[in-house]
PDB file of C-alpha atoms in Angstrom:
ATOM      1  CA  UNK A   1      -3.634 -17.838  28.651  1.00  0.00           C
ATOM      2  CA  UNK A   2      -2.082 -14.898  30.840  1.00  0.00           C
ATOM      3  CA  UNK A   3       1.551 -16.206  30.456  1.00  0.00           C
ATOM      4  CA  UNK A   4       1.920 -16.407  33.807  1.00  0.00           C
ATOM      5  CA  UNK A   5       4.170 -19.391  35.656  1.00  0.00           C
ATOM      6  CA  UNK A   6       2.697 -21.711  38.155  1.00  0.00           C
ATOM      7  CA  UNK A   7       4.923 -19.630  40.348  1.00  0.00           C
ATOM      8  CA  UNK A   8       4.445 -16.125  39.412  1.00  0.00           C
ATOM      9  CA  UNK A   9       1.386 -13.688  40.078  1.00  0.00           C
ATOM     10  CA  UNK A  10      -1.300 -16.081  39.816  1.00  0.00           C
ATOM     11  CA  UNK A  11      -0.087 -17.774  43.571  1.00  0.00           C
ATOM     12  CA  UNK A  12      -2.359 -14.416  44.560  1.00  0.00           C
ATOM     13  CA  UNK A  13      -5.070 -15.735  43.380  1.00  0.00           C
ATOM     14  CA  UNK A  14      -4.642 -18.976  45.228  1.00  0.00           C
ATOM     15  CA  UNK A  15      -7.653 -21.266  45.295  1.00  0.00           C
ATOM     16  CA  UNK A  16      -6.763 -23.047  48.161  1.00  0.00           C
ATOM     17  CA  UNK A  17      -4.359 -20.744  50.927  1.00  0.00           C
ATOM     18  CA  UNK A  18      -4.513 -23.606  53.625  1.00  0.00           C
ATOM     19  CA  UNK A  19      -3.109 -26.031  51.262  1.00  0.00           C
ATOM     20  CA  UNK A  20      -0.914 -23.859  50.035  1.00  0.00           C
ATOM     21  CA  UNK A  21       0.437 -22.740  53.674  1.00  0.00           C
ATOM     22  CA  UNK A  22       0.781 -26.182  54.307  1.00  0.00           C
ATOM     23  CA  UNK A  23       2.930 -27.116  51.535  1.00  0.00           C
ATOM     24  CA  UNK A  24       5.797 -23.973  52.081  1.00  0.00           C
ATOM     25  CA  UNK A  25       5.822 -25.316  55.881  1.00  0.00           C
ATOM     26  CA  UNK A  26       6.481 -28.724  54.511  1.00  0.00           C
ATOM     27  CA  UNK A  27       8.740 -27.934  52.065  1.00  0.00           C
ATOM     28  CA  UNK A  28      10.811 -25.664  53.767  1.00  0.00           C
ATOM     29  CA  UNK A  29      11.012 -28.734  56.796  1.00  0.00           C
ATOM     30  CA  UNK A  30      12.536 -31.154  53.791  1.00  0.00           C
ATOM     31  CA  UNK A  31      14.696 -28.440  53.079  1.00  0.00           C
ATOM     32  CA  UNK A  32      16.267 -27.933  56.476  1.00  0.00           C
ATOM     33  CA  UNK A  33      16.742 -31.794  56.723  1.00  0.00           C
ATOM     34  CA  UNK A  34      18.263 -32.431  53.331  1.00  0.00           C
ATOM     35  CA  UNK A  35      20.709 -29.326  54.787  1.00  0.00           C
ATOM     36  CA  UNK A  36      21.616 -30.956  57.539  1.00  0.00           C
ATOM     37  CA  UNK A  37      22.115 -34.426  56.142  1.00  0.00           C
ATOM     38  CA  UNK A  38      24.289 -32.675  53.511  1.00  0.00           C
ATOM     39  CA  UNK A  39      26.166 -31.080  55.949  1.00  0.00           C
ATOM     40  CA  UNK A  40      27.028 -34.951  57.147  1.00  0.00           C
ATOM     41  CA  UNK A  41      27.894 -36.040  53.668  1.00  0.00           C
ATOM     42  CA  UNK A  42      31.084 -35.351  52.138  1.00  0.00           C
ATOM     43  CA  UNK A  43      31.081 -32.791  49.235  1.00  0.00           C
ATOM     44  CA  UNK A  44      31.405 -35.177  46.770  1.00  0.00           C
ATOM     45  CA  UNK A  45      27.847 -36.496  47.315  1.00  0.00           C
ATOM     46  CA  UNK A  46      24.878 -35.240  46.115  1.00  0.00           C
ATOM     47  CA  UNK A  47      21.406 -35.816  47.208  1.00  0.00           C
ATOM     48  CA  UNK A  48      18.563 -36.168  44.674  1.00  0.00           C
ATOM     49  CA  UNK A  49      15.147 -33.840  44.264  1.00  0.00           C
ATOM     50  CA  UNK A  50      13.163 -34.690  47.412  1.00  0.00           C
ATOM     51  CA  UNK A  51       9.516 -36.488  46.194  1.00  0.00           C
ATOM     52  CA  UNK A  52       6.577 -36.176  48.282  1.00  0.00           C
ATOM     53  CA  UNK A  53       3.882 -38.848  47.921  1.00  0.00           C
ATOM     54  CA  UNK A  54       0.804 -37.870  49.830  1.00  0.00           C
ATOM     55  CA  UNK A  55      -1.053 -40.995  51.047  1.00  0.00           C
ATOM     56  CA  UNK A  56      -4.836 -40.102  51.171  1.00  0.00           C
ATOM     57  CA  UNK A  57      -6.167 -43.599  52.117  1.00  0.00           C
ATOM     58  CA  UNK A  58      -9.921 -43.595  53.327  1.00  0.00           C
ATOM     59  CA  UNK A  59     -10.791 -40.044  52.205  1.00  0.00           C
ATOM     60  CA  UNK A  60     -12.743 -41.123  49.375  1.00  0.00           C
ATOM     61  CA  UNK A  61     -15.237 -43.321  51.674  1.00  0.00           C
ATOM     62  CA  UNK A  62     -14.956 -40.997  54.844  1.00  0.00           C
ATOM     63  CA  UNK A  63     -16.156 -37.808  52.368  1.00  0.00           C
ATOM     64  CA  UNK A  64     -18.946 -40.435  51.186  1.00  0.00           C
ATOM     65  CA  UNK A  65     -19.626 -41.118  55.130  1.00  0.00           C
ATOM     66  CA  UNK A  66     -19.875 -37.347  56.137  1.00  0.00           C
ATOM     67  CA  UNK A  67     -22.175 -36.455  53.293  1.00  0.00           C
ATOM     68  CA  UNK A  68     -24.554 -39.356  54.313  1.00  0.00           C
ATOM     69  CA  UNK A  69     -24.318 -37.910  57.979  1.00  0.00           C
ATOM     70  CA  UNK A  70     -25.238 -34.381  56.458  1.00  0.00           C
ATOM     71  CA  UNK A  71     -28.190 -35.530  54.495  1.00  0.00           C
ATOM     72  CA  UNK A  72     -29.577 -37.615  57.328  1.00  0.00           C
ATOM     73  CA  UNK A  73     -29.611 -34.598  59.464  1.00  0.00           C
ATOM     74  CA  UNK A  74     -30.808 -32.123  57.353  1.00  0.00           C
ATOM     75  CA  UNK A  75     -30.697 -29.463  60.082  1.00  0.00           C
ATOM     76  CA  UNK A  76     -28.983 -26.381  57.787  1.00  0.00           C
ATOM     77  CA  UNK A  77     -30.643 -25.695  54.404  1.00  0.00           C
ATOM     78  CA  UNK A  78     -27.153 -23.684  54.185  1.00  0.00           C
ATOM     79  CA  UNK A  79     -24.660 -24.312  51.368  1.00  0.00           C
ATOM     80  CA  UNK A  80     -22.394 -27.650  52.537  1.00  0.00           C
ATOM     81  CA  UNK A  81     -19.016 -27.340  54.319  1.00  0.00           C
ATOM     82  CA  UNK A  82     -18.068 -30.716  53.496  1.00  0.00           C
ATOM     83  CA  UNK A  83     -16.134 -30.633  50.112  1.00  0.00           C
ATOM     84  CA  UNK A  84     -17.353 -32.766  47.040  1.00  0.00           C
ATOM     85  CA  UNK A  85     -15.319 -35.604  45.381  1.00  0.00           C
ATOM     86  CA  UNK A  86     -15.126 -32.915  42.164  1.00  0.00           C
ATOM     87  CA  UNK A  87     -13.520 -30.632  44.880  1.00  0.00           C
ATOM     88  CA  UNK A  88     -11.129 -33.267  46.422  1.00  0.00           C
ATOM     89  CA  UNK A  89      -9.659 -34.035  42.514  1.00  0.00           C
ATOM     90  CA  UNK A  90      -9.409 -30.584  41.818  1.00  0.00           C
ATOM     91  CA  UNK A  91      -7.369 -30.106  44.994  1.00  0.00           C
ATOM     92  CA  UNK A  92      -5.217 -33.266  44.014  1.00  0.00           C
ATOM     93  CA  UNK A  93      -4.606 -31.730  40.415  1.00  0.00           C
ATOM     94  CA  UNK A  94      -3.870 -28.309  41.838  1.00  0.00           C
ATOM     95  CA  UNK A  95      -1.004 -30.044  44.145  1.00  0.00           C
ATOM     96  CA  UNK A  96       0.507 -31.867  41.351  1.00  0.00           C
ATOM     97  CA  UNK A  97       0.866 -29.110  38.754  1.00  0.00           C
ATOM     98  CA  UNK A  98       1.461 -26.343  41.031  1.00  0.00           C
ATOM     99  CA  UNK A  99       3.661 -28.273  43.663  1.00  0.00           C
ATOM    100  CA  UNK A 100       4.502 -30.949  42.353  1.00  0.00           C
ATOM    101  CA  UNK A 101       3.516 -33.129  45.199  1.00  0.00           C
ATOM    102  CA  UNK A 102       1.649 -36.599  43.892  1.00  0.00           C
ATOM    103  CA  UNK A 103      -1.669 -38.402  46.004  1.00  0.00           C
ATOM    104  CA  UNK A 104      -2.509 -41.619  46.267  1.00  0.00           C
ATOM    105  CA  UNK A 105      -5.917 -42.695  46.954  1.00  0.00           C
TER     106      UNK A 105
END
């Protein structure tokens, strides 16, 4: 264990920089609406920790339908491009400890 925070150095050593691009974008959009919203509210009210639920409904079957399509073709003895169901968990557990953001599949 290098001490290290889920927010500290290790964010340089970022497995996934697309995901992680996409989730300061989206964050800092919830931000700038729960500012203006609380700019309508009076003072008094507070609003609560912003949740984000990510949806993933039919990735599990369309990764299963690309990988068929690969290995029907065959044309590129290459390493694949199309990520593995190992892959898409570890991406899922990477979102919810490091950004807290929860998937459904």
């Amino acid at each position: 264990n290098s001490g290290m925070t889920p927010n500290s150095k290790r964010s340089a050593y970022d497995e996934y920089p697309k995901l992680t691009a996409w989730v300061k974008e989206t964050k800092a959009l919830l931000m700038l609406q729960k500012h203006q919203k609380k700019l309508k509210l009076a003072s008094t009210e507070c609003l609560e920790e912003t949740r984000i639920v990510l949806i993933l409904n039919g990735v599990e079957a369309e990764l299963r339908r690309l990988w068929n399509r690969q290995s029907r073709e065959r044309r590129e003895s290459g390493p694949s491009i199309i990520a593995t169901e190992d892959e898409l968990y570890d991406a899922i557990t990477y979102l919810l400890i490091e950004h807290r953001i929860e998937c459904e599949l």
